[in-house]
Amino acid sequence: MSWWCQIKPKHSGIVQEVSEIQYEVVAKPDSVAIYIEDHGKKVDVKGAIAKVSFLNGVEKSGTMLAPASENKLEAKGTFNVKSGTKVTAVVTMVGKATKTVRVFVP
């Protein structure tokens, strides 16, 4: 993401731009979601998946996300997410290159 282009989250998450596509990661103890947009336009996630890993010190866990709405991948459950958790998502979309998104939970 360019220094002059601050992208604000729409879902109280953390926005990371990878190859000009915006990924908003919303990580909570009971759910994890990724919203995907291309310059403000929702990206269709039909057929997409994401493998998400959570790292807290040396403790690592993970889950798989599936399409939940037009531009949202989501998993529900119990996740070890707290301030400082490193979240890494490997997002695979139909007909596109796999992208890796990394954020820290504030």
Short mmCIF file of C-alpha atoms in Angstrom, two decimals:
data_model
loop_
_atom_site.label_atom_id
_atom_site.label_comp_id
_atom_site.label_asym_id
_atom_site.label_seq_id
_atom_site.Cartn_x
_atom_site.Cartn_y
_atom_site.Cartn_z
CA MET A 1 0.00 0.00 0.00
CA SER A 2 1.31 3.43 -0.88
CA TRP A 3 2.13 5.85 1.94
CA TRP A 4 -0.38 8.35 0.53
CA CYS A 5 -3.21 5.84 0.27
CA GLN A 6 -4.64 4.98 3.69
CA ILE A 7 -7.43 2.46 3.30
CA LYS A 8 -9.95 2.57 6.12
CA PRO A 9 -11.57 -0.66 7.32
CA LYS A 10 -15.29 -1.06 6.68
CA HIS A 11 -15.79 -3.94 9.13
CA SER A 12 -13.56 -2.92 12.08
CA GLY A 13 -10.73 -5.10 10.80
CA ILE A 14 -7.17 -4.61 9.58
CA VAL A 15 -6.72 -3.76 5.89
CA GLN A 16 -3.74 -5.08 3.94
CA GLU A 17 -3.24 -4.45 0.24
CA VAL A 18 -1.63 -7.19 -1.84
CA SER A 19 -1.15 -6.70 -5.61
CA GLU A 20 -3.62 -3.80 -5.58
CA ILE A 21 -6.38 -5.91 -3.98
CA GLN A 22 -7.56 -4.94 -0.49
CA TYR A 23 -8.04 -7.65 2.13
CA GLU A 24 -9.74 -6.69 5.39
CA VAL A 25 -9.04 -9.27 8.09
CA VAL A 26 -11.48 -9.37 11.00
CA ALA A 27 -10.12 -11.79 13.62
CA LYS A 28 -12.11 -12.40 16.79
CA PRO A 29 -12.11 -15.20 19.38
CA ASP A 30 -15.35 -16.62 17.89
CA SER A 31 -14.98 -15.88 14.16
CA VAL A 32 -12.50 -14.97 11.45
CA ALA A 33 -13.46 -13.21 8.23
CA ILE A 34 -11.70 -11.69 5.22
CA TYR A 35 -13.47 -9.12 3.06
CA ILE A 36 -11.95 -8.65 -0.39
CA GLU A 37 -12.23 -5.53 -2.55
CA ASP A 38 -10.60 -4.13 -5.67
CA HIS A 39 -10.45 -0.33 -5.45
CA GLY A 40 -13.69 -0.17 -3.46
CA LYS A 41 -15.55 -2.77 -5.51
CA LYS A 42 -16.51 -6.09 -3.91
CA VAL A 43 -14.65 -9.08 -5.33
CA ASP A 44 -16.74 -12.22 -5.88
CA VAL A 45 -15.35 -14.99 -3.66
CA LYS A 46 -17.44 -17.83 -5.11
CA GLY A 47 -15.22 -20.93 -5.13
CA ALA A 48 -12.47 -19.23 -3.09
CA ILE A 49 -10.84 -20.57 0.07
CA ALA A 50 -8.36 -19.25 2.60
CA LYS A 51 -6.09 -21.11 4.98
CA VAL A 52 -5.56 -18.95 8.06
CA SER A 53 -2.84 -19.40 10.68
CA PHE A 54 -2.69 -17.71 14.09
CA LEU A 55 0.66 -17.29 15.84
CA ASN A 56 0.92 -16.29 19.51
CA GLY A 57 4.57 -16.60 20.52
CA VAL A 58 5.35 -20.26 19.81
CA GLU A 59 1.70 -21.38 19.87
CA LYS A 60 0.29 -21.90 16.36
CA SER A 61 -3.24 -22.79 15.30
CA GLY A 62 -5.32 -22.40 12.16
CA THR A 63 -8.53 -22.84 10.25
CA MET A 64 -10.01 -22.78 6.76
CA LEU A 65 -12.31 -20.00 5.54
CA ALA A 66 -15.09 -20.52 3.00
CA PRO A 67 -17.35 -18.10 1.12
CA ALA A 68 -20.00 -16.54 3.37
CA SER A 69 -21.28 -13.70 1.14
CA GLU A 70 -20.38 -11.84 -2.05
CA ASN A 71 -16.92 -10.70 -0.93
CA LYS A 72 -16.54 -12.41 2.47
CA LEU A 73 -14.69 -15.57 3.45
CA GLU A 74 -15.45 -16.75 7.00
CA ALA A 75 -15.05 -19.42 9.65
CA LYS A 76 -16.81 -19.60 13.00
CA GLY A 77 -15.54 -21.41 16.06
CA THR A 78 -13.12 -20.80 18.90
CA PHE A 79 -9.82 -19.16 17.97
CA ASN A 80 -6.85 -18.03 20.05
CA VAL A 81 -6.98 -14.39 18.91
CA LYS A 82 -5.78 -11.59 21.15
CA SER A 83 -3.74 -8.42 20.95
CA GLY A 84 -0.43 -9.21 19.24
CA THR A 85 -1.64 -12.32 17.39
CA LYS A 86 -0.01 -12.64 13.97
CA VAL A 87 -2.60 -13.70 11.40
CA THR A 88 -1.44 -15.14 8.07
CA ALA A 89 -3.99 -15.97 5.37
CA VAL A 90 -3.24 -17.79 2.14
CA VAL A 91 -6.11 -16.86 -0.17
CA THR A 92 -6.86 -18.93 -3.26
CA MET A 93 -9.42 -17.56 -5.71
CA VAL A 94 -10.72 -19.21 -8.87
CA GLY A 95 -8.60 -18.27 -11.89
CA LYS A 96 -6.22 -16.03 -9.90
CA ALA A 97 -2.81 -16.39 -8.32
CA THR A 98 -2.71 -17.37 -4.64
CA LYS A 99 -2.02 -14.39 -2.36
CA THR A 100 -0.65 -14.25 1.18
CA VAL A 101 -1.95 -11.64 3.62
CA ARG A 102 -0.20 -10.95 6.96
CA VAL A 103 -1.53 -8.75 9.77
CA PHE A 104 -1.10 -8.29 13.52
CA VAL A 105 -4.14 -7.96 15.78
CA PRO A 106 -3.85 -4.61 17.59
#
